[in-house]
Amino acid sequence: MHITWDEYFMGVALLSAKRSKDPSTQVGACVVNQDKRIIGIGYNGFPNGCSDDIFPWGKGNSNELLNKYQYVVHAEANAILNSSGNIKGSTVYVTLFPCNECAKLLIQSGVKHIVYMTEIHKGTVSDIASKKMLDAAGITYEKMPEIEITLTNK
């Protein structure tokens, strides 16, 4: 049995997410050009040179400097930064629907389509703003059914 292109690229995003050291939300992204070639991969983590052992992974602390949100680079941003070239017209496969900040980056980068698997922040201000911007920019998005990846050595 072979898998579909969507399953393949979302599988790459899922595997990328496993590189994240975030204990609560591992997110992966895979940028694919119009020729079905992977041109960028990313996962959520701290910027280069910022040690996972020094910066916080926690959230909900009243001291905002002790929350991960001040430091983490999202998977979509890392996939764009890690891309091997122009991503105009590409599709992004992401394990979690993009926040409003990532939506801005995807729009500015010329992405045309987003395939996502989960939407845990549905209905939040960030989610509503993200969809409003994506819709205005003509970027399509679709939810893909969840898939499970099993790795064997057969």
XYZ file of N, CA and C in Angstrom:
462
model
N 0.839 -1.184 0.000
C 0.000 0.000 0.000
C 0.888 1.254 0.000
N 0.560 2.211 -0.802
C 1.302 3.466 -0.800
C 0.434 4.569 -0.202
N 1.066 5.606 0.266
C 0.343 6.713 0.889
C 0.156 7.842 -0.125
N -0.812 8.715 0.147
C -1.065 9.858 -0.721
C 0.008 10.924 -0.503
N 0.054 11.894 -1.418
C 0.990 13.011 -1.247
C 0.696 13.754 0.058
N -0.586 13.988 0.332
C -0.941 14.694 1.576
C -0.458 13.922 2.800
N -0.645 12.616 2.807
C -0.183 11.799 3.930
C 1.340 11.838 4.042
N 2.003 11.796 2.908
C 3.472 11.838 2.896
C 3.991 13.145 3.498
N 3.495 14.273 2.999
C 4.003 15.560 3.461
C 3.581 15.858 4.907
N 2.373 15.437 5.287
C 1.978 15.614 6.683
C 2.805 14.692 7.572
N 3.155 13.525 7.060
C 4.039 12.619 7.804
C 5.387 13.255 8.073
N 5.921 13.981 7.083
C 7.182 14.705 7.275
C 7.007 15.774 8.356
N 5.883 16.480 8.318
C 5.609 17.497 9.348
C 5.508 16.851 10.733
N 4.847 15.698 10.808
C 4.725 14.988 12.089
C 6.085 14.539 12.615
N 6.912 14.007 11.742
C 8.258 13.592 12.161
C 9.088 14.796 12.608
N 8.945 15.915 11.903
C 9.651 17.138 12.291
C 9.207 17.596 13.670
N 7.917 17.492 13.942
C 7.391 17.893 15.254
C 8.058 17.119 16.384
N 8.407 15.883 16.125
C 9.040 15.047 17.153
C 10.422 15.565 17.554
N 11.013 16.462 16.771
C 12.297 17.075 17.114
C 12.125 18.155 18.189
N 10.912 18.680 18.336
C 10.664 19.736 19.309
C 10.783 19.202 20.732
N 11.387 19.990 21.585
C 11.512 19.611 22.989
C 10.392 20.193 23.845
N 9.418 20.846 23.210
C 8.286 21.427 23.935
C 7.478 20.291 24.567
N 7.351 20.286 25.887
C 6.664 19.177 26.555
C 5.148 19.174 26.363
N 4.573 20.290 25.924
C 3.114 20.328 25.799
C 2.606 20.418 24.360
N 3.349 21.050 23.470
C 2.868 21.234 22.098
C 4.009 21.101 21.105
N 4.150 19.926 20.523
C 5.153 19.709 19.477
C 4.487 19.978 18.128
N 5.056 20.914 17.375
C 4.480 21.300 16.089
C 5.543 21.163 15.006
N 5.131 20.648 13.856
C 6.027 20.522 12.710
C 5.390 21.121 11.474
N 6.235 21.580 10.547
C 5.761 22.159 9.292
C 6.647 21.704 8.145
N 6.032 21.547 6.982
C 6.738 21.108 5.771
C 6.240 21.961 4.608
N 7.148 22.680 3.958
C 6.807 23.530 2.811
C 7.088 22.748 1.536
N 6.090 22.705 0.644
C 6.174 21.923 -0.580
C 5.889 22.824 -1.775
N 6.759 22.776 -2.777
C 6.543 23.623 -3.953
C 5.526 22.992 -4.903
N 5.253 23.670 -6.002
C 4.239 23.225 -6.943
C 4.625 21.934 -7.662
N 5.901 21.568 -7.606
C 6.366 20.315 -8.215
C 6.381 19.152 -7.223
N 5.756 19.358 -6.075
C 5.702 18.349 -5.010
C 7.088 18.009 -4.469
N 7.910 19.029 -4.326
C 9.253 18.886 -3.750
C 9.282 19.619 -2.414
N 9.848 18.988 -1.414
C 9.990 19.622 -0.101
C 11.083 20.683 -0.198
N 10.732 21.914 0.176
C 11.708 23.001 0.103
C 11.967 23.645 1.463
N 11.286 23.172 2.499
C 11.521 23.698 3.844
C 10.852 22.841 4.892
N 11.518 22.687 6.023
C 10.993 21.912 7.149
C 11.313 22.678 8.428
N 10.412 22.617 9.394
C 10.677 23.268 10.673
C 9.848 22.676 11.796
N 10.268 22.966 12.999
C 9.526 22.584 14.197
C 9.686 23.687 15.220
N 8.825 23.700 16.235
C 8.886 24.774 17.229
C 10.027 24.526 18.215
N 10.793 25.578 18.426
C 11.935 25.495 19.340
C 12.564 26.858 19.543
N 13.564 26.900 20.382
C 14.240 28.164 20.675
C 15.186 28.553 19.539
N 15.470 29.844 19.415
C 16.401 30.293 18.377
C 17.786 29.656 18.561
N 18.515 29.571 17.455
C 19.884 29.048 17.517
C 20.682 29.796 18.575
N 21.435 29.064 19.361
C 22.265 29.664 20.399
C 21.555 29.860 21.726
N 20.245 29.621 21.772
C 19.472 29.750 23.017
C 19.207 28.345 23.550
N 19.911 27.984 24.589
C 19.897 26.622 25.116
C 18.534 26.202 25.662
N 18.143 24.988 25.310
C 16.913 24.396 25.844
C 16.989 24.207 27.354
N 18.208 24.191 27.874
C 18.391 23.989 29.312
C 18.306 25.294 30.101
N 18.385 26.421 29.413
C 18.368 27.722 30.085
C 17.017 28.419 29.948
N 16.441 28.372 28.744
C 15.182 29.062 28.499
C 14.006 28.184 28.919
N 12.906 28.801 29.355
C 11.790 28.033 29.930
C 10.850 27.423 28.896
N 10.368 26.222 29.196
C 9.333 25.578 28.390
C 7.967 25.719 29.041
N 7.915 26.342 30.209
C 6.655 26.458 30.933
C 5.721 27.498 30.334
N 4.493 27.515 30.836
C 3.500 28.499 30.416
C 2.580 28.779 31.596
N 1.927 29.912 31.559
C 0.989 30.250 32.620
C 1.618 30.908 33.833
N 2.922 31.188 33.793
C 3.581 31.858 34.909
C 3.217 33.337 34.883
N 2.939 33.917 36.043
C 2.585 35.341 36.093
C 3.751 36.224 35.645
N 4.978 35.745 35.806
C 6.144 36.444 35.276
C 6.317 35.981 33.832
N 5.922 36.824 32.880
C 5.920 36.428 31.470
C 7.301 36.043 30.940
N 8.359 36.508 31.589
C 9.710 36.135 31.165
C 10.029 34.674 31.485
N 9.172 34.035 32.258
C 9.355 32.626 32.588
C 8.458 31.721 31.749
N 7.813 32.286 30.727
C 6.944 31.534 29.820
C 7.623 31.320 28.474
N 7.388 30.185 27.888
C 7.993 29.831 26.599
C 7.596 30.773 25.476
N 6.424 31.382 25.572
C 5.894 32.198 24.473
C 6.787 33.379 24.099
N 7.601 33.825 25.013
C 8.485 34.954 24.729
C 9.694 34.533 23.896
N 9.945 33.236 23.778
C 11.203 32.763 23.202
C 11.070 31.788 22.025
N 9.999 31.028 21.974
C 9.880 29.951 20.989
C 9.639 30.495 19.581
N 10.365 29.923 18.622
C 10.139 30.193 17.204
C 9.206 29.086 16.711
N 8.097 29.492 16.104
C 7.110 28.508 15.666
C 7.599 27.703 14.457
N 6.992 26.547 14.278
C 7.381 25.622 13.208
C 7.295 26.263 11.830
N 6.233 27.036 11.589
C 6.062 27.667 10.280
C 7.185 28.655 9.995
N 7.537 29.453 10.994
C 8.630 30.418 10.831
C 9.939 29.695 10.559
N 10.199 28.628 11.296
C 11.428 27.861 11.064
C 11.431 27.213 9.682
N 10.290 26.723 9.226
C 10.221 26.117 7.893
C 10.512 27.161 6.818
N 10.009 28.374 6.996
C 10.287 29.458 6.051
C 11.772 29.810 6.094
N 12.304 29.970 7.291
C 13.722 30.331 7.439
C 14.654 29.228 6.943
N 14.219 27.985 7.056
C 15.028 26.847 6.617
C 14.819 26.499 5.146
N 13.963 27.235 4.461
C 13.633 26.879 3.072
C 14.835 27.066 2.156
N 14.827 26.268 1.105
C 15.964 26.276 0.175
C 15.782 27.274 -0.964
N 14.734 28.048 -0.913
C 14.528 29.022 -1.978
C 13.195 29.718 -1.855
N 12.736 30.224 -2.961
C 11.484 30.960 -3.025
C 10.313 30.027 -2.723
N 9.462 30.401 -1.786
C 8.326 29.541 -1.451
C 7.012 30.085 -2.009
N 7.101 31.068 -2.882
C 5.906 31.639 -3.498
C 5.117 30.552 -4.228
N 3.817 30.485 -3.960
C 2.950 29.507 -4.602
C 2.957 28.135 -3.959
N 3.642 27.996 -2.845
C 3.796 26.681 -2.209
C 2.614 26.324 -1.309
N 2.656 25.092 -0.842
C 1.706 24.572 0.142
C 2.485 24.279 1.414
N 1.895 24.609 2.555
C 2.511 24.294 3.839
C 1.651 23.251 4.540
N 2.291 22.172 4.941
C 1.656 21.146 5.762
C 2.103 21.406 7.189
N 1.149 21.598 8.081
C 1.489 21.931 9.461
C 0.590 21.135 10.399
N 1.166 20.656 11.479
C 0.416 19.793 12.385
C -0.611 20.557 13.219
N -0.441 21.873 13.348
C -1.349 22.711 14.123
C -1.693 23.948 13.301
N -2.967 24.326 13.250
C -3.379 25.490 12.459
C -2.551 26.717 12.866
N -2.072 27.481 11.890
C -1.178 28.615 12.180
C -1.823 29.717 13.021
N -1.053 30.247 13.947
C -1.481 31.397 14.735
C -1.459 32.643 13.844
N -1.933 33.761 14.366
C -1.973 34.993 13.573
C -0.584 35.478 13.171
N 0.420 35.283 14.021
C 1.778 35.725 13.672
C 2.339 34.880 12.534
N 2.113 33.581 12.579
C 2.588 32.708 11.501
C 1.797 32.944 10.223
N 0.513 33.251 10.351
C -0.296 33.571 9.173
C 0.310 34.757 8.432
N 0.746 35.764 9.163
C 1.384 36.930 8.533
C 2.621 36.514 7.749
N 3.438 35.670 8.348
C 4.663 35.215 7.679
C 4.350 34.383 6.439
N 3.355 33.519 6.540
C 2.981 32.689 5.400
C 2.436 33.544 4.259
N 1.630 34.533 4.592
C 1.090 35.443 3.584
C 2.222 36.205 2.903
N 3.107 36.783 3.698
C 4.209 37.578 3.145
C 5.168 36.741 2.305
N 5.253 35.447 2.610
C 6.155 34.551 1.879
C 5.559 34.055 0.570
N 4.274 34.285 0.358
C 3.642 33.869 -0.887
C 3.040 32.480 -0.884
N 2.882 31.885 0.292
C 2.242 30.571 0.390
C 0.809 30.698 -0.131
N 0.340 29.690 -0.844
C -1.006 29.729 -1.422
C -1.984 28.761 -0.775
N -1.478 27.746 -0.081
C -2.380 26.741 0.489
C -1.778 26.196 1.783
N -2.641 25.942 2.759
C -2.228 25.384 4.047
C -3.046 24.122 4.308
N -2.357 23.053 4.638
C -3.007 21.817 5.057
C -2.607 21.613 6.516
N -3.591 21.498 7.387
C -3.305 21.345 8.812
C -4.033 20.128 9.359
N -3.577 19.659 10.514
C -4.159 18.451 11.083
C -4.998 18.734 12.323
N -4.533 19.603 13.197
C -5.288 19.890 14.416
C -5.519 21.387 14.544
N -6.489 21.727 15.371
C -6.879 23.125 15.540
C -7.283 23.346 17.003
N -6.302 23.251 17.896
C -6.614 23.304 19.326
C -6.965 24.706 19.820
N -6.666 25.730 19.019
C -6.958 27.102 19.437
C -8.158 27.691 18.703
N -8.990 26.827 18.142
C -10.148 27.263 17.350
C -11.028 28.219 18.160
N -11.381 29.337 17.525
C -12.260 30.313 18.165
C -11.562 31.365 19.003
N -10.248 31.222 19.199
C -9.513 32.233 19.963
C -9.300 33.474 19.093
N -8.910 34.558 19.706
C -8.641 35.794 18.976
C -7.577 35.551 17.908
N -6.511 34.837 18.256
C -5.445 34.538 17.304
C -5.972 33.735 16.114
N -6.801 32.740 16.373
C -7.368 31.896 15.322
C -8.266 32.712 14.395
N -9.122 33.521 14.971
C -10.036 34.340 14.175
C -9.254 35.333 13.318
N -8.241 35.978 13.912
C -7.412 36.932 13.162
C -6.657 36.227 12.042
N -6.139 35.045 12.329
C -5.411 34.271 11.335
C -6.304 33.973 10.131
N -7.482 33.463 10.385
C -8.409 33.111 9.297
C -8.862 34.352 8.533
N -9.068 35.441 9.242
C -9.477 36.689 8.587
C -8.403 37.155 7.599
N -7.131 37.103 8.024
C -6.033 37.510 7.146
C -5.852 36.534 5.989
N -5.879 35.223 6.285
C -5.705 34.218 5.230
C -6.803 34.343 4.179
N -8.038 34.534 4.630
C -9.157 34.690 3.701
C -8.976 35.943 2.841
N -8.596 37.052 3.461
C -8.402 38.313 2.738
C -7.287 38.192 1.702
N -6.265 37.405 2.021
C -5.122 37.238 1.125
C -5.358 36.153 0.067
N -6.490 35.474 0.151
C -6.804 34.443 -0.835
C -6.051 33.144 -0.638
N -5.593 32.916 0.570
C -4.883 31.665 0.872
C -5.907 30.643 1.350
N -5.905 29.499 0.706
C -6.839 28.447 1.073
C -6.231 27.582 2.168
N -7.098 26.968 2.941
C -6.643 26.075 4.000
C -7.665 24.974 4.181
N -7.148 23.812 4.547
C -8.026 22.661 4.748
C -7.500 21.788 5.871
N -8.468 21.213 6.588
C -8.126 20.301 7.668
C -7.997 18.899 7.082
N -6.915 18.257 7.415
C -6.675 16.890 6.974
C -7.009 15.951 8.126
N -7.610 14.802 7.834
C -7.845 13.845 8.922
C -6.526 13.462 9.589
N -6.590 13.207 10.873
C -5.375 12.821 11.584
C -4.848 11.499 11.040
N -3.523 11.420 10.977
C -2.867 10.202 10.542
C -1.910 9.765 11.629
N -1.550 8.509 11.595
C -0.573 7.992 12.537
C 0.598 7.409 11.750
N 1.785 7.709 12.182
C 2.988 7.217 11.518
C 3.574 6.085 12.356
N 3.788 4.943 11.723
C 4.446 3.823 12.376
C 5.705 3.521 11.608
N 6.820 3.534 12.290
C 8.097 3.272 11.640
C 8.543 1.848 11.957
N 8.819 1.113 10.901
C 9.327 -0.239 11.072
C 10.532 -0.421 10.156
N 11.286 -1.422 10.412
C 12.464 -1.703 9.595
C 12.219 -3.008 8.838
N 11.291 -2.941 7.884
C 10.939 -4.147 7.118
C 11.421 -4.022 5.715
